[in-house]
Coordinates of C-alpha atoms and ligand atoms in Angstrom, one line a residue:
M1 CA 0.1 0.1 -0.4
G2 CA 1.1 3.7 -0.9
E3 CA 1.5 6.7 0.7
I4 CA -1.3 9.5 0.4
Q5 CA -0.6 11.6 -2.3
A6 CA -1.7 15.5 -2.7
D7 CA -4.7 17.0 -3.8
F8 CA -4.6 18.2 -7.6
F9 CA -4.6 21.6 -7.0
E10 CA -2.8 21.8 -4.1
G11 CA 0.8 22.2 -3.3
V12 CA 3.4 19.1 -3.6
G13 CA 5.9 19.9 -0.9
D14 CA 7.4 16.4 -1.5
D15 CA 11.5 16.8 -0.2
S16 CA 12.6 13.1 -1.6
L17 CA 11.5 14.6 -5.2
P18 CA 15.0 14.9 -7.6
F19 CA 15.5 18.4 -8.4
E20 CA 15.0 17.8 -12.5
F21 CA 11.2 17.4 -11.4
D22 CA 9.9 21.3 -10.8
T23 CA 7.2 20.4 -8.8
Q24 CA 5.7 24.0 -8.9
S25 CA 5.0 23.7 -12.5
I26 CA 2.7 20.8 -11.6
D27 CA -0.7 20.7 -11.9
G28 CA -2.0 17.2 -11.3
T29 CA -1.7 14.2 -8.5
I30 CA 1.8 12.5 -8.0
T31 CA 2.3 9.6 -6.9
T32 CA 5.7 7.2 -6.5
V33 CA 6.6 4.4 -8.1
G34 CA 10.2 3.1 -7.7
D35 CA 12.3 5.1 -9.8
K36 CA 9.1 6.2 -11.6
I37 CA 6.8 9.2 -10.7
Y38 CA 3.2 8.9 -12.6
V39 CA 1.9 12.8 -13.2
I40 CA -1.7 13.0 -13.1
G41 CA -3.9 15.3 -14.7
G42 CA -3.1 19.0 -15.8
G43 CA -1.3 19.0 -18.6
S44 CA -3.7 19.8 -20.6
N45 CA -6.8 21.9 -21.3
D46 CA -8.9 20.4 -24.1
E47 CA -11.9 18.6 -21.9
T48 CA -12.6 16.4 -24.9
D49 CA -9.3 14.7 -23.6
G50 CA -9.5 12.8 -20.3
I51 CA -7.8 13.0 -17.8
D52 CA -3.5 12.9 -19.2
V53 CA -0.4 11.1 -17.5
R54 CA 3.2 11.7 -17.9
I55 CA 6.3 9.6 -16.1
F56 CA 9.5 11.1 -15.1
N57 CA 11.7 9.2 -15.3
K58 CA 14.4 9.9 -12.4
S59 CA 17.0 7.3 -12.9
K60 CA 17.2 9.0 -16.3
G61 CA 16.0 12.3 -15.0
K62 CA 13.8 12.7 -18.1
W63 CA 9.8 12.7 -19.2
D64 CA 7.7 9.7 -20.7
V65 CA 4.3 10.2 -21.9
P66 CA 2.8 6.5 -22.4
T67 CA 0.7 4.6 -24.0
T68 CA -2.3 5.4 -22.2
L69 CA -4.2 2.2 -22.8
G70 CA -8.3 1.6 -22.1
T71 CA -10.9 4.9 -21.9
K72 CA -9.7 7.3 -20.4
P73 CA -11.6 9.4 -17.6
A74 CA -13.2 12.9 -18.0
Q75 CA -11.4 15.8 -16.8
C76 CA -13.2 16.9 -13.6
K77 CA -12.5 20.1 -11.4
G78 CA -9.7 17.7 -9.4
H79 CA -8.9 14.4 -7.7
S80 CA -7.0 12.8 -5.2
A81 CA -4.7 10.0 -5.9
V82 CA -3.7 6.8 -4.0
L83 CA -1.0 4.0 -4.8
L84 CA -2.8 0.7 -4.2
N85 CA 0.2 -2.5 -3.9
N86 CA 2.3 -0.5 -5.4
D87 CA 0.6 -1.8 -9.1
R88 CA -2.3 0.2 -9.6
I89 CA -3.1 4.3 -8.6
L90 CA -6.7 4.9 -6.8
I91 CA -7.9 8.3 -8.3
L92 CA -11.5 9.5 -6.9
K93 CA -13.1 12.2 -9.3
K94 CA -14.1 14.9 -6.9
D95 CA -17.0 16.6 -7.7
S96 CA -18.3 14.0 -11.0
T97 CA -20.9 11.4 -10.7
P98 CA -21.4 8.7 -8.3
D99 CA -21.5 6.5 -11.3
D100 CA -18.1 7.9 -12.7
C101 CA -16.1 8.6 -9.1
T102 CA -13.7 6.0 -8.8
W103 CA -11.4 4.8 -11.3
F104 CA -7.3 3.0 -11.3
L105 CA -4.9 4.0 -13.4
E106 CA -2.1 0.3 -14.1
V107 CA 1.1 1.4 -14.2
D108 CA 2.9 -2.2 -12.9
T109 CA -0.2 -4.8 -13.2
P110 CA 0.6 -8.1 -15.0
Y111 CA -1.5 -7.0 -18.0
V112 CA 0.2 -3.5 -18.2
R113 CA 3.9 -5.6 -18.0
E114 CA 2.4 -8.0 -21.2
K115 CA 2.2 -4.6 -22.5
K116 CA 5.0 -3.0 -21.9
E117 CA 7.3 -6.2 -22.8
K118 CA 5.3 -6.6 -26.7
M119 CA 5.2 -2.6 -27.5
G120 CA 8.1 -1.6 -26.3
T121 CA 7.1 1.2 -24.4
E122 CA 5.3 3.0 -21.7
V123 CA 2.5 1.8 -21.2
V124 CA -0.6 3.3 -18.4
A125 CA -4.0 1.6 -18.6
W126 CA -6.8 2.7 -17.3
S127 CA -9.9 0.9 -15.9
K128 CA -13.2 2.3 -14.1
G129 CA -13.5 0.8 -10.9
V130 CA -17.7 -0.3 -10.8
K131 CA -19.9 -2.1 -7.4
A132 CA -20.8 -5.0 -9.3
H133 CA -19.5 -8.3 -9.8
A134 CA -20.0 -9.4 -13.2
P135 CA -22.2 -13.0 -13.2
K136 CA -20.4 -15.9 -15.1
P137 CA -20.5 -15.2 -19.0
I138 CA -21.8 -17.4 -21.6
V139 CA -20.1 -17.3 -25.0
I140 CA -21.5 -19.6 -27.5
S141 CA -20.2 -21.5 -30.6
G142 CA -20.7 -23.2 -34.3
P143 CA -21.1 -23.3 -37.0
S144 CA -23.1 -20.9 -39.6
G145 CA -26.4 -21.8 -40.0
V146 CA -26.3 -24.5 -36.5
G147 CA -28.8 -22.1 -34.5
K148 CA -26.5 -20.5 -32.1
G149 CA -28.6 -16.4 -33.2
T150 CA -31.7 -18.0 -33.0
L151 CA -31.0 -20.4 -29.5
I152 CA -29.7 -17.0 -28.0
S153 CA -32.6 -14.8 -28.8
K154 CA -34.8 -17.9 -27.5
L155 CA -33.1 -17.1 -24.2
M156 CA -33.1 -13.4 -25.1
K157 CA -37.1 -13.4 -25.1
E158 CA -37.1 -15.2 -22.5
F159 CA -34.7 -14.1 -19.8
P160 CA -34.6 -10.2 -20.6
S161 CA -33.4 -9.3 -17.3
T162 CA -31.2 -11.8 -16.8
F163 CA -28.9 -11.7 -19.8
G164 CA -27.3 -9.3 -22.2
F165 CA -25.7 -9.8 -25.3
S166 CA -22.5 -8.7 -26.6
V167 CA -23.2 -6.8 -29.5
S168 CA -20.0 -7.5 -31.4
H169 CA -17.7 -5.9 -33.9
T170 CA -17.4 -6.1 -37.5
T171 CA -16.9 -5.4 -41.3
R172 CA -19.6 -7.8 -42.6
A173 CA -22.2 -5.8 -44.8
P174 CA -25.4 -5.5 -42.3
R175 CA -28.0 -8.6 -43.2
E176 CA -31.6 -7.5 -44.3
K177 CA -33.3 -7.2 -40.8
E178 CA -30.2 -6.1 -38.9
V179 CA -29.9 -3.0 -36.7
D180 CA -26.4 -1.7 -36.2
G181 CA -25.7 -1.4 -32.4
V182 CA -28.2 -4.6 -32.0
H183 CA -27.4 -7.4 -33.9
Y184 CA -23.6 -6.0 -34.0
H185 CA -21.8 -2.8 -34.3
F186 CA -20.9 -2.7 -38.4
A187 CA -17.8 -1.2 -39.1
E188 CA -14.9 0.4 -41.4
R189 CA -12.0 -2.2 -41.9
T190 CA -9.9 0.5 -41.1
S191 CA -11.5 1.7 -38.0
M192 CA -11.9 -1.5 -36.5
E193 CA -8.0 -2.0 -36.5
K194 CA -7.1 0.6 -34.7
E195 CA -9.5 0.7 -32.3
I196 CA -7.9 -3.7 -31.9
R197 CA -4.2 -1.7 -32.7
D198 CA -5.5 0.8 -29.0
G199 CA -6.5 -2.5 -26.8
K200 CA -9.9 -1.6 -26.6
F201 CA -10.8 -5.3 -28.1
L202 CA -10.8 -8.9 -26.1
E203 CA -10.4 -11.0 -29.1
S204 CA -10.7 -10.2 -32.6
A205 CA -10.6 -12.7 -35.5
S206 CA -10.6 -13.3 -39.1
V207 CA -14.6 -15.0 -40.4
H208 CA -15.5 -16.1 -43.8
G209 CA -13.5 -13.2 -44.8
N210 CA -14.5 -10.9 -42.6
L211 CA -13.2 -9.1 -39.3
Y212 CA -14.9 -9.6 -36.3
G213 CA -14.8 -8.7 -32.8
T214 CA -15.7 -7.7 -29.1
S215 CA -15.0 -4.8 -27.9
I216 CA -14.5 -5.0 -23.7
E217 CA -17.2 -2.0 -23.9
A218 CA -19.3 -5.2 -25.1
V219 CA -19.3 -7.0 -22.2
E220 CA -18.5 -4.2 -19.7
V221 CA -21.8 -2.5 -20.5
V222 CA -24.0 -6.0 -19.6
S223 CA -22.2 -6.7 -16.7
D224 CA -22.9 -3.3 -15.8
A225 CA -26.9 -3.9 -15.9
G226 CA -25.6 -6.9 -13.4
K227 CA -26.3 -9.1 -16.6
R228 CA -24.7 -12.0 -17.8
C229 CA -23.1 -12.0 -21.0
V230 CA -24.4 -13.9 -23.6
L231 CA -21.0 -13.9 -26.2
D232 CA -21.2 -15.3 -30.1
I233 CA -18.3 -16.1 -31.5
D234 CA -16.4 -18.3 -33.9
V235 CA -14.3 -21.0 -32.1
Q236 CA -11.0 -18.8 -32.8
G237 CA -12.6 -15.8 -30.5
A238 CA -13.4 -18.8 -28.1
R239 CA -10.0 -19.7 -28.2
S240 CA -8.5 -16.2 -27.5
V241 CA -11.3 -15.2 -24.4
R242 CA -10.0 -18.8 -22.5
T243 CA -6.7 -17.5 -22.9
C244 CA -7.1 -13.6 -21.7
S245 CA -8.8 -15.6 -18.6
L246 CA -12.5 -14.5 -18.7
D247 CA -14.0 -16.7 -16.3
A248 CA -17.2 -18.2 -18.8
I249 CA -19.0 -21.1 -20.0
Y250 CA -18.1 -22.3 -22.7
I251 CA -20.5 -23.9 -25.2
F252 CA -20.2 -25.4 -28.7
I253 CA -23.7 -25.8 -30.7
C254 CA -23.2 -28.8 -33.2
P255 CA -25.3 -29.7 -36.2
P256 CA -27.1 -33.2 -36.5
S257 CA -25.5 -33.4 -39.8
F258 CA -23.9 -31.5 -42.1
E259 CA -26.2 -32.0 -44.8
E260 CA -29.0 -30.7 -42.1
L261 CA -26.6 -27.7 -42.0
E262 CA -26.2 -27.2 -45.6
K263 CA -30.1 -26.8 -46.0
R264 CA -30.2 -24.2 -43.0
L265 CA -28.0 -22.3 -44.1
R266 CA -29.6 -22.4 -47.8
A267 CA -33.1 -21.9 -45.6
R268 CA -32.5 -18.8 -44.4
G269 CA -31.3 -17.3 -47.0
T270 CA -29.0 -14.8 -46.5
E271 CA -25.8 -15.4 -48.1
T272 CA -24.8 -15.5 -51.7
E273 CA -24.2 -19.0 -53.4
E274 CA -20.6 -18.2 -52.9
Q275 CA -21.0 -17.4 -49.5
V276 CA -22.2 -20.7 -48.1
Q277 CA -20.2 -22.3 -49.4
K278 CA -17.5 -20.8 -48.2
R279 CA -18.3 -21.8 -44.5
L280 CA -19.1 -24.6 -45.6
R281 CA -16.5 -25.4 -45.9
N282 CA -15.4 -23.6 -42.4
A283 CA -17.6 -25.5 -40.9
K284 CA -15.9 -28.8 -41.5
I285 CA -12.7 -27.5 -40.1
E286 CA -14.7 -25.3 -36.3
L287 CA -16.9 -28.8 -36.6
E288 CA -13.6 -31.0 -35.8
E289 CA -11.6 -27.5 -33.8
G290 CA -15.0 -27.7 -31.8
K291 CA -15.8 -31.2 -30.7
S292 CA -11.8 -31.9 -30.3
S293 CA -9.7 -29.8 -28.9
G294 CA -11.2 -29.3 -25.5
L295 CA -12.0 -26.4 -25.4
F296 CA -15.8 -25.9 -25.1
D297 CA -17.3 -27.2 -21.7
H298 CA -20.6 -27.9 -23.1
I299 CA -21.3 -29.7 -26.5
L300 CA -24.9 -29.3 -27.6
V301 CA -26.5 -30.3 -30.8
N302 CA -29.1 -28.6 -31.6
C303 CA -31.6 -31.2 -33.6
D304 CA -34.2 -30.5 -32.1
L305 CA -34.4 -26.5 -31.3
E306 CA -37.4 -27.1 -28.6
I307 CA -35.7 -29.8 -27.2
C308 CA -32.1 -27.7 -27.9
Y309 CA -33.3 -25.1 -26.2
Q310 CA -34.0 -26.3 -22.8
T311 CA -31.2 -28.5 -22.5
L312 CA -29.2 -25.7 -22.9
K313 CA -31.8 -23.7 -20.3
K314 CA -30.8 -26.6 -17.8
L315 CA -26.8 -26.9 -18.3
L316 CA -27.0 -22.4 -16.9
G317 CA -29.7 -22.9 -14.1
L318 CA -32.5 -22.5 -15.5
D319 CA -34.7 -24.8 -15.7
G320 CA -37.7 -23.9 -13.5
C321 CA -37.1 -20.3 -13.8
T322 CA -39.3 -17.4 -14.1
G323 CA -37.4 -15.2 -16.1
T324 CA -37.7 -11.9 -14.0
T325 CA -35.5 -11.8 -11.8
P326 CA -31.6 -10.8 -12.6
I327 CA -29.2 -13.0 -10.9
D328 CA -27.2 -10.1 -9.8
G329 CA -29.3 -6.5 -9.4
S330 CA -26.7 -4.7 -7.7
S331 CA -26.1 -1.5 -9.2
V332 CA -22.7 0.4 -10.0
K333 CA -23.5 3.0 -9.1
N334 CA -20.8 5.3 -6.1
V335 CA -20.6 7.8 -3.5
E336 CA -21.3 11.6 -5.1
L337 CA -17.4 12.9 -4.0
P338 CA -17.8 16.4 -3.1
N339 CA -14.9 19.2 -4.8
G340 CA -13.3 19.2 -0.9
H341 CA -12.6 15.8 -0.3
S342 CA -9.1 14.8 2.2
I343 CA -8.2 10.6 1.3
S344 CA -6.4 8.9 3.9
E345 CA -5.3 4.2 3.6
V346 CA -5.3 2.4 5.9
N347 CA -5.1 -1.2 6.5
Q348 CA -6.5 -1.5 2.2
K349 CA -8.7 1.1 3.8
I350 CA -9.0 4.4 2.1
F351 CA -11.3 7.3 4.0
I352 CA -12.6 9.9 2.4
H353 CA -13.1 13.1 4.7
C354 CA -15.4 15.2 2.5
V355 CA -16.2 18.8 3.4
T356 CA -19.9 19.1 3.9
A357 CA -21.4 22.5 5.3
D358 CA -24.8 20.1 6.3
P359 CA -23.8 19.0 9.6
G360 CA -26.8 16.5 9.7
K361 CA -24.4 14.7 6.2
K362 CA -22.4 12.2 7.3
N363 CA -18.5 13.5 5.9
L364 CA -17.0 9.6 6.1
F365 CA -16.6 7.2 3.9
V366 CA -14.5 3.9 3.0
L367 CA -13.8 2.5 0.0
D368 CA -13.0 -0.8 0.7
V369 CA -11.0 -2.1 -1.8
S370 CA -9.6 -5.6 -0.1
S371 CA -11.4 -7.3 -2.8
L372 CA -10.9 -6.0 -6.2
K373 CA -11.5 -8.5 -8.6
G374 CA -11.1 -7.6 -12.9
G375 CA -9.4 -4.6 -13.9
A376 CA -7.3 -3.3 -17.1
P377 CA -8.4 -3.9 -19.9
G378 CA -11.9 -4.2 -18.4
R379 CA -13.1 -3.5 -15.1
T380 CA -12.0 -2.6 -11.4
R381 CA -14.6 -4.7 -10.2
G382 CA -16.0 -5.2 -6.1
L383 CA -16.1 -1.8 -4.8
N384 CA -17.7 -1.0 -1.7
M385 CA -18.1 2.1 0.0
Y386 CA -20.4 2.7 3.0
A387 CA -20.9 5.9 5.4
I388 CA -19.1 5.5 9.0
D389 CA -19.8 8.2 12.1
P390 CA -16.0 9.2 12.9
F391 CA -17.2 10.5 15.8
A392 CA -19.4 7.0 17.1
N393 CA -18.2 6.3 20.8
C394 CA -17.5 2.3 20.4
L395 CA -16.1 0.4 22.3
N396 CA -12.7 -0.4 21.6
G397 CA -12.6 3.4 20.3
G398 CA -11.7 5.1 16.4
L399 CA -13.7 4.7 13.8
K400 CA -16.3 2.8 14.1
E401 CA -19.0 1.9 11.3
T402 CA -22.0 4.0 12.1
N403 CA -24.2 1.2 12.7
C404 CA -22.5 -0.5 14.9
L405 CA -23.7 2.1 17.2
N406 CA -27.2 2.5 15.9
G407 CA -28.2 -1.1 14.0
G408 CA -30.1 -1.2 12.0
L409 CA -29.7 1.8 9.8
E410 CA -31.6 1.7 5.7
R411 CA -28.3 1.0 3.4
D412 CA -29.4 1.9 0.3
A413 CA -28.7 0.0 -3.1
N414 CA -24.7 0.6 -2.8
G415 CA -24.3 0.2 1.4
I416 CA -24.4 4.2 1.9
I417 CA -26.5 4.0 4.7
L418 CA -29.6 6.5 4.2
T419 CA -29.6 9.6 6.7
Ligands
GDP1 N1 -14.4 -14.4 -33.1 C1 -15.1 -13.8 -33.1 N2 -16.1 -14.5 -34.5 C2 -17.3 -13.4 -33.9 C3 -17.8 -12.2 -33.5 N3 -18.9 -12.2 -33.8 C4 -19.6 -13.5 -34.4 N4 -18.7 -14.1 -34.3 C5 -18.4 -14.9 -35.2 O1 -18.8 -14.9 -36.9 C6 -19.5 -15.9 -37.6 C7 -19.5 -15.7 -38.5 O2 -21.0 -14.6 -37.9 P1 -22.2 -14.1 -38.9 O3 -21.4 -13.2 -40.0 O4 -23.6 -13.2 -38.3 O5 -23.0 -15.0 -39.6 P2 -23.7 -16.6 -38.2 O6 -22.5 -17.3 -38.4 O7 -24.3 -17.2 -39.8 O8 -24.4 -16.3 -37.6 C8 -19.6 -17.1 -36.2 O9 -18.8 -18.1 -35.9 C9 -19.8 -15.9 -35.0 O10 -20.4 -16.5 -33.8 C10 -16.6 -12.0 -32.6 O11 -17.0 -10.5 -31.7 N5 -15.1 -12.4 -32.7
ADP2 N1 -33.6 -27.0 -35.1 C1 -33.6 -26.1 -35.3 N2 -34.2 -27.0 -36.8 C2 -33.7 -26.7 -37.7 N3 -34.2 -25.4 -38.1 C3 -33.4 -24.5 -37.2 C4 -33.5 -25.1 -35.8 N4 -32.1 -23.9 -35.5 C5 -31.9 -22.4 -36.5 N5 -32.7 -23.2 -37.4 C6 -33.4 -22.5 -38.6 O1 -31.8 -22.6 -39.3 C7 -31.2 -21.6 -39.8 C8 -29.5 -21.1 -38.4 O2 -30.1 -19.9 -37.2 P1 -29.4 -19.6 -37.2 O3 -30.1 -18.7 -35.6 O4 -29.5 -18.0 -38.2 O5 -27.8 -19.9 -37.1 P2 -26.2 -19.5 -36.9 O6 -26.7 -17.7 -35.9 O7 -25.8 -20.8 -36.1 O8 -25.5 -18.6 -38.2 C9 -32.2 -19.3 -39.8 O9 -33.0 -20.0 -40.4 C10 -33.1 -21.2 -38.8 O10 -34.6 -21.0 -37.8

């Protein structure tokens, strides 16, 4: 755990900083990790740019502008920063909306270390902090025409608040009834390739001559809503997702026979003869890989649609469910932090002291960061923030959760005690 860093806009007086590092001209927060000093914010006046990061390398005596992966947090009136675990910096934005106040800048996590090695540059990665834990996603693969889309549609229709579809990007042209942003994000190849290079995709693959990919955002928006994410991706995509350690259930759908697959593909009538031929050639390879690779946890034969759907529901533990209850109803919202706040850290708990003119309002919050999960390239999940009463006269003295004095205090969905 690291030291507490100076607040944004406040003067920085640290004698351990090198002479070449002129603290007077620094406008952001300063966090030292080994021989590097991370200056966060204060560098750009362009509000659309997001919070920027610069690194002062003490041993080289020079500045670096790192490759910044992930979506940058929007600029704000200021922020506090604290180093966690020597590998990431917690950023608490001031005067920002509750779902946008907690961010992590990863500086030396395994993900960042891997990217540094690959890119040969300094790398940092942003990850947004959210409360909700993500339910296990479901990856569905199988050859073109086997019935993946049909099964997924049935699942979404019956369990709209439980499942959310990961909307992939693709460079293929939309089919007649396909809607941009619903079935796919239809993209230009050059812009999609750039976004892949910028680290915005969990996986991508060339399938039947087109580029397909799952953006990190596509999966995270579903998880943010407390829903279970369903991915319809090819075998290569499933393999990439497995290696990037997304804890998911992997299901492969097979046709009852190759002839039946061909019949369904032709009957769908969405492809030209040339495309049908290409898809059938690829189906042979996919079926071999799907059945033999050990990649998939379950292999389902889609012979009779209704029977296959019931089997799918069973293995997802949904038989007998009504289809209306979300798996995890927790919201992603955190506390709205006022502009005036300062932070301190004790035993993986961040104490946030808020300046408030209203004496009746709680002004001390705890952010428990002891059981964080995930992180870049996705969200950092499992934030737990709650209000405490610093003046509570508890037996063991010191800071104590408000409800140790006054059991049964009402909390909102975020664990915040309602005043
Ligand atoms: N790797 C990967 N494959 C995808 C993605 N989205 C769709 N696919 C796969 O791309 C293939 C072609 O999809 P599509 O053109 O919609 O045709 P369909 O298979 O006949 O429905 C299918 O195997 C999909 O599972 C993605 O984001 N990543
Ligand atoms: N079990 C089944 N029996 C007969 N036809 C099916 C079955 N499952 C799906 N289909 C049909 O096969 C075609 C291809 O299904 P689709 O869901 O588009 O496949 P995929 O998404 O795997 O490419 C569709 O016309 C669909 O209605």
